[in-house]
CSV table of C-alpha atoms in Angstrom, one decimal:
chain,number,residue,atom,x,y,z
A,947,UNK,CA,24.7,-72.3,6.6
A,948,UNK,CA,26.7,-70.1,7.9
A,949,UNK,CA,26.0,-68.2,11.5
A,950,UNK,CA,25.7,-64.9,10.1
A,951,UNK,CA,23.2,-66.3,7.2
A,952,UNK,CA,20.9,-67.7,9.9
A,953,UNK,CA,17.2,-65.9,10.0
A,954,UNK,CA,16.1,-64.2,13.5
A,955,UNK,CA,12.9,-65.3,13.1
A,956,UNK,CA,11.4,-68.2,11.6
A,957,UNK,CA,7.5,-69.5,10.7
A,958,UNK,CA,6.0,-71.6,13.5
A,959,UNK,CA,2.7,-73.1,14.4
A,960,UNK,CA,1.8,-71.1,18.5
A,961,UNK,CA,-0.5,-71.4,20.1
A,962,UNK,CA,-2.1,-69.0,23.0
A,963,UNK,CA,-4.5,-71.3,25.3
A,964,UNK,CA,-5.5,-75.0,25.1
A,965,UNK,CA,-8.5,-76.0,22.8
A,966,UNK,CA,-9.6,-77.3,20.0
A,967,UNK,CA,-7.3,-77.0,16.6
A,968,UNK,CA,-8.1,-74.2,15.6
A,969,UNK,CA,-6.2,-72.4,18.7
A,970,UNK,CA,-3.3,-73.4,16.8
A,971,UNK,CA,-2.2,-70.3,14.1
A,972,UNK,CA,0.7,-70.5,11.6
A,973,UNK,CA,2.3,-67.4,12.2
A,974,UNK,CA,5.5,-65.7,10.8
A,975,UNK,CA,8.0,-63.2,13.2
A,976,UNK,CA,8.3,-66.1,15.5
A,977,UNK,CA,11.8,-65.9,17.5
A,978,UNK,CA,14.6,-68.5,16.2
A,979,UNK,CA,16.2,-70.2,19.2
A,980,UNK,CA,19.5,-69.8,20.3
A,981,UNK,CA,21.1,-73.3,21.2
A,982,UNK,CA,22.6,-73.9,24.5
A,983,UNK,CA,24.9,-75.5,25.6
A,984,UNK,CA,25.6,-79.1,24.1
A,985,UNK,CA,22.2,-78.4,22.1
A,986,UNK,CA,22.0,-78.0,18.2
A,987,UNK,CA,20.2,-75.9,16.2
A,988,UNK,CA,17.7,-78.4,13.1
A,989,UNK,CA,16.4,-76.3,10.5
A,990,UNK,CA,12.9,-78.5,10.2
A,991,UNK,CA,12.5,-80.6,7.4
A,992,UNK,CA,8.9,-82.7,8.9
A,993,UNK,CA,8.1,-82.9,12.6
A,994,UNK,CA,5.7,-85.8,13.2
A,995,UNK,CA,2.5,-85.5,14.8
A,996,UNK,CA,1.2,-88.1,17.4
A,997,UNK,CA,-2.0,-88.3,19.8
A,998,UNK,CA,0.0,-87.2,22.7
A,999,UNK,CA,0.1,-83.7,21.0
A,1000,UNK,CA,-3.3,-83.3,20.2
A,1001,UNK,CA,-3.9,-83.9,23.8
A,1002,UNK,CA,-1.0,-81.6,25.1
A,1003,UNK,CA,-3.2,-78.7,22.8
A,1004,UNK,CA,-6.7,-80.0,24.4
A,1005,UNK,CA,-4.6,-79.4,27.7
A,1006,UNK,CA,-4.1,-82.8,28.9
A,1007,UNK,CA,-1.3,-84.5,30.5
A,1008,UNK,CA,2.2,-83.2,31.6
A,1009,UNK,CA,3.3,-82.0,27.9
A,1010,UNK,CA,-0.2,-79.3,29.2
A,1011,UNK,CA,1.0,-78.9,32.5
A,1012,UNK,CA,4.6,-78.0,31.0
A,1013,UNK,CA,3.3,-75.3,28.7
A,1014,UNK,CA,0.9,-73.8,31.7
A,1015,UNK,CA,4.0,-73.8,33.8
A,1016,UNK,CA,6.6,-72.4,31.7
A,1017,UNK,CA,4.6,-70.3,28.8
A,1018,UNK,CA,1.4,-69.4,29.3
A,1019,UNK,CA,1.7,-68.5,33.4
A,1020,UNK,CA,4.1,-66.0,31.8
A,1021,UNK,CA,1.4,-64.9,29.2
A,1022,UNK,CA,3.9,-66.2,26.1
A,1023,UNK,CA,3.0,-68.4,23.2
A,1024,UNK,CA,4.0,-72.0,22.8
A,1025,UNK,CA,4.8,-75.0,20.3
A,1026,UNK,CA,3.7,-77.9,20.2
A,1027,UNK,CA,5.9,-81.2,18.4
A,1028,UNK,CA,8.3,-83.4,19.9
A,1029,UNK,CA,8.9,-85.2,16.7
A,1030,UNK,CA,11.8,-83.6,14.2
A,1031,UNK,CA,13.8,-84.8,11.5
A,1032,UNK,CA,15.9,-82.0,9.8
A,1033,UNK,CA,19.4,-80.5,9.1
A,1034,UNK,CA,21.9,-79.2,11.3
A,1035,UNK,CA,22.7,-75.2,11.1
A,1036,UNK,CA,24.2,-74.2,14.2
A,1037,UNK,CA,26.0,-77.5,16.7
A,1038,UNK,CA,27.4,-76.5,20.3
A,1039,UNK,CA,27.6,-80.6,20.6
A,1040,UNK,CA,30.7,-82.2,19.1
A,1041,UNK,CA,29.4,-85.3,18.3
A,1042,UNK,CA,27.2,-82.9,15.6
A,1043,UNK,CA,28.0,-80.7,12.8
A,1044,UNK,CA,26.2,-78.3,10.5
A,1045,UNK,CA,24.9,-80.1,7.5
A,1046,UNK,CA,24.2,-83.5,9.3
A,1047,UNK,CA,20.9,-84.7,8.3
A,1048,UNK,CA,19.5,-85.9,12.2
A,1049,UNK,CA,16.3,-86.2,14.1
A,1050,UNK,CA,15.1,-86.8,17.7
A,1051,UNK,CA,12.2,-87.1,20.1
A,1052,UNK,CA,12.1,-84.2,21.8
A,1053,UNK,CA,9.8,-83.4,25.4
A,1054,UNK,CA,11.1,-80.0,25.1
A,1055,UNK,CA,8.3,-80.1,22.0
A,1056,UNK,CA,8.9,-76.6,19.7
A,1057,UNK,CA,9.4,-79.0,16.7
A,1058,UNK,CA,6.1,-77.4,14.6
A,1059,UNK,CA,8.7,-75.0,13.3
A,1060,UNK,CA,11.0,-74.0,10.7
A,1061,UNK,CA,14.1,-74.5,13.6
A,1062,UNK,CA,14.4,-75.8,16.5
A,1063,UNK,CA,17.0,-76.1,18.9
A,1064,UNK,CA,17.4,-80.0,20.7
A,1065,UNK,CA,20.0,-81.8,23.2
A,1066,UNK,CA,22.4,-83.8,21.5
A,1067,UNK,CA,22.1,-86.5,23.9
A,1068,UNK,CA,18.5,-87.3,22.2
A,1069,UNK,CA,19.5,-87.0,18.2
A,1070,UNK,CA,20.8,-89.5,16.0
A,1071,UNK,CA,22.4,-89.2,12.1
A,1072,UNK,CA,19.7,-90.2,9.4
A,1073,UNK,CA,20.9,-93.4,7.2
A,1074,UNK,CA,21.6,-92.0,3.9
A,1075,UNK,CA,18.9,-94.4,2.5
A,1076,UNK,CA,16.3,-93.4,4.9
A,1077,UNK,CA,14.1,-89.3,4.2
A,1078,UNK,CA,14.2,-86.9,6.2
A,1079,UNK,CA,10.3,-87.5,6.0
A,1080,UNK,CA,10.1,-91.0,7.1
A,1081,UNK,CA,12.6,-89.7,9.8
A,1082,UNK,CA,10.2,-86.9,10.9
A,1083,UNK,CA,7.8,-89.6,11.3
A,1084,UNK,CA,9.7,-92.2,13.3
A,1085,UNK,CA,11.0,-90.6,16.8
A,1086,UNK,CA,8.0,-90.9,19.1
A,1087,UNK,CA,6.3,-93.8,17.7
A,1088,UNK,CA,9.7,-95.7,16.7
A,1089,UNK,CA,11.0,-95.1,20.2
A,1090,UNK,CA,8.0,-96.3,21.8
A,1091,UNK,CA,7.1,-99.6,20.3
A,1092,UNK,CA,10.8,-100.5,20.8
A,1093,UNK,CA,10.5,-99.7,24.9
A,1094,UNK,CA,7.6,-100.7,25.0
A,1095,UNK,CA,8.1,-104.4,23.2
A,1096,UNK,CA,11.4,-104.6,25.4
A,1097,UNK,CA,9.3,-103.3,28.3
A,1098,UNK,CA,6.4,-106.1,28.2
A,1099,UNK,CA,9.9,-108.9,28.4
A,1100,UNK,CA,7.3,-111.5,26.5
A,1101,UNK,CA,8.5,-114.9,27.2
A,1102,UNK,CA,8.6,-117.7,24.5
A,1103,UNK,CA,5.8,-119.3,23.7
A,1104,UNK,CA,3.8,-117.3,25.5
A,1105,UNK,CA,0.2,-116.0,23.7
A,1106,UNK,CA,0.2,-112.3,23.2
A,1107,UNK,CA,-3.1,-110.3,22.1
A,1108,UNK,CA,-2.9,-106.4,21.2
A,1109,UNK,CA,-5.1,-103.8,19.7
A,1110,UNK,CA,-4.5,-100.9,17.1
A,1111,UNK,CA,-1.7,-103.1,15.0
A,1112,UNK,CA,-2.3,-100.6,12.3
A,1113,UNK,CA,-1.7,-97.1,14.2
A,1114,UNK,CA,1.5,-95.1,14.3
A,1115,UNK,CA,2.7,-97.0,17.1
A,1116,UNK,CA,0.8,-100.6,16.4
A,1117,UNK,CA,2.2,-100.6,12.7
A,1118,UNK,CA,5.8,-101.2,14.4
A,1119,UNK,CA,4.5,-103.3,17.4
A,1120,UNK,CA,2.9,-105.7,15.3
A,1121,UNK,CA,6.5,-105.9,13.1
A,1122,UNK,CA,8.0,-106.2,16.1
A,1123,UNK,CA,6.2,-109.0,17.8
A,1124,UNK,CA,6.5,-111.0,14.1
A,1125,UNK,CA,9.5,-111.0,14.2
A,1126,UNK,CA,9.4,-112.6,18.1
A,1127,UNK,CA,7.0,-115.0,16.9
A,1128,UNK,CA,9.2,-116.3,14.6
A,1129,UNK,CA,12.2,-116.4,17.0
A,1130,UNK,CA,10.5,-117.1,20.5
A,1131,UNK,CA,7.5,-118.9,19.1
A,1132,UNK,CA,4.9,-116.5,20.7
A,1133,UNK,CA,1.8,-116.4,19.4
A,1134,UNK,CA,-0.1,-113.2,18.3
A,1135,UNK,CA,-3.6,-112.2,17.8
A,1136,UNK,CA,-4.8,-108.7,16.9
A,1137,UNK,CA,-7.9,-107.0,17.5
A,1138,UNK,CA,-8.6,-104.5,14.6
A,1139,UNK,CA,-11.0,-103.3,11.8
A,1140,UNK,CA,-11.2,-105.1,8.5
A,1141,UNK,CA,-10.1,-102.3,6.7
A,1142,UNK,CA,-7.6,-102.1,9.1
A,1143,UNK,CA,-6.8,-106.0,9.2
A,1144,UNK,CA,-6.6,-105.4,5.3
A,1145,UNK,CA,-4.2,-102.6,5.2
A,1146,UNK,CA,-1.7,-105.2,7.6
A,1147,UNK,CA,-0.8,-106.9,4.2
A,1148,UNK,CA,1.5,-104.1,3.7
A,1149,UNK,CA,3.1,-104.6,7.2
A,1150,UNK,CA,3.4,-108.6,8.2
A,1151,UNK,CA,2.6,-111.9,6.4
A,1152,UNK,CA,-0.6,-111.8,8.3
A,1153,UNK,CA,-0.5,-116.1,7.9
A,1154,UNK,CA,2.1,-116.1,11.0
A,1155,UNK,CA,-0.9,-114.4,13.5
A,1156,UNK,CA,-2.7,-117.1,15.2
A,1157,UNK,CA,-5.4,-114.9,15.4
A,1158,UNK,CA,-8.0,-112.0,14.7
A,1159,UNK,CA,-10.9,-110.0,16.2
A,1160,UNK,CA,-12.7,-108.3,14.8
A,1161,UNK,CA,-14.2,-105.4,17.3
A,1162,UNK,CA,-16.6,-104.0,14.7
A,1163,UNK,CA,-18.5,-107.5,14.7
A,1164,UNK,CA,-17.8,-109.6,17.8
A,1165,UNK,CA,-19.6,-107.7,20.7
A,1166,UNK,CA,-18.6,-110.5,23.3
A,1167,UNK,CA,-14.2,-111.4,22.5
A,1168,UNK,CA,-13.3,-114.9,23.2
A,1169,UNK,CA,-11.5,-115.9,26.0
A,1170,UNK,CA,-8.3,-117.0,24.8
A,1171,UNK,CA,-6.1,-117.7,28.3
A,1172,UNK,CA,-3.9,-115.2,26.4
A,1173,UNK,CA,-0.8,-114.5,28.5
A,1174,UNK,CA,-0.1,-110.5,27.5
A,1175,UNK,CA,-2.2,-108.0,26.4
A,1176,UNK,CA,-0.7,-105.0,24.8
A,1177,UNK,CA,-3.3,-102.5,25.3
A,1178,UNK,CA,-2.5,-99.3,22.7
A,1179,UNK,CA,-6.6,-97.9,23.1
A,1180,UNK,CA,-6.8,-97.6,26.7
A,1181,UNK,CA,-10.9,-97.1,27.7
A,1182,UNK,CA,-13.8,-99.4,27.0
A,1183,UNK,CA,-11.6,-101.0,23.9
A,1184,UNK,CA,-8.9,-101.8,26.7
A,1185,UNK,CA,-11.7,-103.3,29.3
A,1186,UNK,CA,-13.6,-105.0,26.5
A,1187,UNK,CA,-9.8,-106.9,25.7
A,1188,UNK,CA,-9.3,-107.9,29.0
A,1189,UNK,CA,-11.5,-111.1,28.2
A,1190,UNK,CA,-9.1,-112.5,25.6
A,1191,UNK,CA,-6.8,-112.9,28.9
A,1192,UNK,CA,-5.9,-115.4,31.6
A,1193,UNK,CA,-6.5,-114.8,35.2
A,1194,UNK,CA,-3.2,-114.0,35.7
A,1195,UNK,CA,-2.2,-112.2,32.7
A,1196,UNK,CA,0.0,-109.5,32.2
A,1197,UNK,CA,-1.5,-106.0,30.7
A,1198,UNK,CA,0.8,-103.4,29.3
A,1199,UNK,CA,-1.1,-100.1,28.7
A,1200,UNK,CA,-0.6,-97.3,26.5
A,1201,UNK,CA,-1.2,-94.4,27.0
A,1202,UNK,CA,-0.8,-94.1,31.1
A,1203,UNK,CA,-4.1,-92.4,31.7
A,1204,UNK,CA,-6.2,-96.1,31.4
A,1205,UNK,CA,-4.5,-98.1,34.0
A,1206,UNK,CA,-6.8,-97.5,37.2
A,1207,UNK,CA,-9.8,-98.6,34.3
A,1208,UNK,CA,-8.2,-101.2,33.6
A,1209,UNK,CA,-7.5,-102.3,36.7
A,1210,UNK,CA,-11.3,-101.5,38.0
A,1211,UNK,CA,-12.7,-103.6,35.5
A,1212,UNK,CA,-9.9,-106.6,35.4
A,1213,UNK,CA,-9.5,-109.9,38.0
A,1214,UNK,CA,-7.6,-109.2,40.9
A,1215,UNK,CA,-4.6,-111.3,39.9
A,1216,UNK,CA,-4.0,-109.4,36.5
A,1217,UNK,CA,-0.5,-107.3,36.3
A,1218,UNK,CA,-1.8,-103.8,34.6
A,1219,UNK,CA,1.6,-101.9,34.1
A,1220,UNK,CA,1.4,-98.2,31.9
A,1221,UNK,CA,4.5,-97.1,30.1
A,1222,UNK,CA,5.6,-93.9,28.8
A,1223,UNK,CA,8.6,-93.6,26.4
A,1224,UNK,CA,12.3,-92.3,27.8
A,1225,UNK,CA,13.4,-90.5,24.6
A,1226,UNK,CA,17.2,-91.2,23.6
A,1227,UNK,CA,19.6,-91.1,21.0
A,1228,UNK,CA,20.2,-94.6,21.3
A,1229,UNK,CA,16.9,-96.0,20.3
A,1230,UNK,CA,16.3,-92.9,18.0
A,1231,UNK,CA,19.6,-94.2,16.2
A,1232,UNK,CA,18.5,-98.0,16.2
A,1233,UNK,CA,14.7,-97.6,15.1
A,1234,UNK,CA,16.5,-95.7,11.9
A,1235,UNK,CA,18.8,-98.4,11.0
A,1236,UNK,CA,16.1,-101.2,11.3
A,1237,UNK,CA,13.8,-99.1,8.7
A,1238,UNK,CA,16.7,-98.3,6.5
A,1239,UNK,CA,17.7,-102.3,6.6
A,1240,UNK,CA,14.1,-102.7,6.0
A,1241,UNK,CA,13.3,-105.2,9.1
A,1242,UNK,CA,11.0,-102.4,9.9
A,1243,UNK,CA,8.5,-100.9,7.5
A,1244,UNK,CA,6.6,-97.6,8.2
A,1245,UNK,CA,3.5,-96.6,6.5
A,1246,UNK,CA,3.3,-92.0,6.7
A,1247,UNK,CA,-0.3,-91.8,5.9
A,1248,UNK,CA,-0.5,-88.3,4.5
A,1249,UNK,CA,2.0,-85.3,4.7
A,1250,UNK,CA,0.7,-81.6,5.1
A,1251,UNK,CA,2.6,-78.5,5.1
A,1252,UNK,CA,3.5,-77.0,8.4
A,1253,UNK,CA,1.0,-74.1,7.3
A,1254,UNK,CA,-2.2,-76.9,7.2
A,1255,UNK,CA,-1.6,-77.7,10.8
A,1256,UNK,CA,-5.2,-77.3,11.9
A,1257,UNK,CA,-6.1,-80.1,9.2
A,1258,UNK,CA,-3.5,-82.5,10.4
A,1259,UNK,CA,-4.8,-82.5,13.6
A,1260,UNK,CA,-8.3,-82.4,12.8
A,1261,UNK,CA,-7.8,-86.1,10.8
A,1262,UNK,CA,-5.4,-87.2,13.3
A,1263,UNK,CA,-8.1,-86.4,16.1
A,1264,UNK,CA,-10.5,-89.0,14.2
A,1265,UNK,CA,-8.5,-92.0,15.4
A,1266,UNK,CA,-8.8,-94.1,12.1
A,1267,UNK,CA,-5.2,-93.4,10.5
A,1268,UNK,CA,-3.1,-95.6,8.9
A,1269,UNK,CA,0.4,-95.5,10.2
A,1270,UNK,CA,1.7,-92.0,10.4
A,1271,UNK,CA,1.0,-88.3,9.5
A,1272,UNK,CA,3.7,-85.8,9.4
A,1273,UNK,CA,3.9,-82.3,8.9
A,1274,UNK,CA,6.1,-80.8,6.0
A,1275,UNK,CA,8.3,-77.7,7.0
């Protein structure tokens, strides 16, 4: 697309205040950004949706205080995403030019869009075997459970117990730590629905898990002197986990917000760490290549157009989803 063929204004989701979805409108005559320096401009093919936005519009967190800060202190509109997978029109990066397919997690957010403009230093080329949709879907949940995996340094043999294997982060976790098991001899138990313990058929050979709980019948979990629990609820599910555990276990909580619960409600000598994702092209580049080699599979629950955006984040806002939704610009 040439620069002279590129539209001045674009459709976009904005919203004006924090709230519940509907504060979100699609709206067209929304300003198309103009890249700066080493950034690139993505015409929008799906921008992912994750928890962390829907909390960003309730007006939680820093992605909230962000928007206060720089938009709405100044009375102008913002937009949410920092998931986007898309097309390159405009590049002032060398590493990038226009017509490569790319996509990136971006804090910058603005990826609920038809363009967006991102810094090189966070995107990374699609495989050619890999959508643009599964791509939309991958940046913030793909970077994460790779960090976060790496972050928890799980030693061999060691017995590892997590919750939510079937969200958009836990579908990859649990792939993950499968793979360790079969490398490092850890052992892996996972605490989830049996709908949910169903749908992991499509993820793992669920006979390599030493273990499951089931949280809809087991009011009391057993203590399993489990070494590492990968916490991806946070709240009364994260407390109610900390049984499974060892005295001197190791906790690893997403999101942030649940560490001082958890460590209010845990034993003294338990190590409660939070971790929130550092978003780079590196990771962004290898999550791709393990889902286009297909050592990683990802499950995109439904796919709405960008114009449905209230509905997406209505069903995301349940907390039942399988895998991923993503929005299609």
């Amino acid at each position: 697309m040439s620069k002279s063929s590129l539209p001045t204004s674009q459709h976009a989701a904005v919203i004006h205040e924090f709230g519940e979805p509907e504060v979100m409108t699609y709206q067209s005559g929304v300003e198309v950004p103009e890249p700066s320096a080493e950034q690139v401009l993505v015409k929008v093919a799906y921008a992912g949706i994750n928890p962390v936005d829907y909390k960003t519009r309730q007006g939680k967190g820093w992605g909230a205080d962000k928007i206060q800060k720089n938009k709405f202190d100044y009375n102008q509109p913002a937009i949410l995403g920092f998931d986007v997978a898309g097309e390159v029109v405009k590049s002032n990066s060398i590493e990038f030019v226009v017509g490569d397919r790319v996509a990136a997690l971006s804090f910058d957010g603005s990826c609920y869009a038809e363009y967006v403009a991102v810094d090189s230093k966070l995107l990374a080329k699609v495989p050619d075997n890999i959508s643009l949709e599964q791509a939309g879907a991958l940046p913030c949940v793909g970077q994460t459970a790779l960090q976060f995996v790496q972050f928890a340094d799980i030693k061999a043999d060691e017995h590892v117990v997590m919750n939510a294997p079937a969200g958009g982060v836990g579908q990859l976790v649990v792939q993950l730590l499968i793979a360790k098991a079969a490398q490092d001899n850890i052992k892996l138990t996972v605490i989830c629905s049996p709908d949910k313990y169903d749908k992991l058929d499509s993820l793992i050979d669920k006979s390599k898990l030493a273990g499951w709980i089931d949280y809809t019948e087991q009011q009391e979990f057993p203590d399993l002197q489990a070494d590492v629990l990968l916490d991806l609820v946070g709240d009364e599910a994260g407390v109610k986990a900390l049984r499974t555990l060892k005295s001197d276990a190791r906790v690893f909580v997403l999101p942030t917000i649940w560490v001082d619960k958890l460590k209010a409600a845990g034993s003294d000598k338990l190590t409660i760490e939070g971790y929130a994702v550092k978003p780079n092209a590196e990771d962004m580049a290898k999550i791709l290549q393990q889902v286009a080699d297909d050592t990683l599979k990802l499950h995109i629950q439904k796919s709405y157009p960008l114009s449905e955006i209230v509905a997406a984040h209505t069903e995301l806002q349940k907390g039942d989803t399988f895998g991923k939704i993503v929005l299609r610009v």
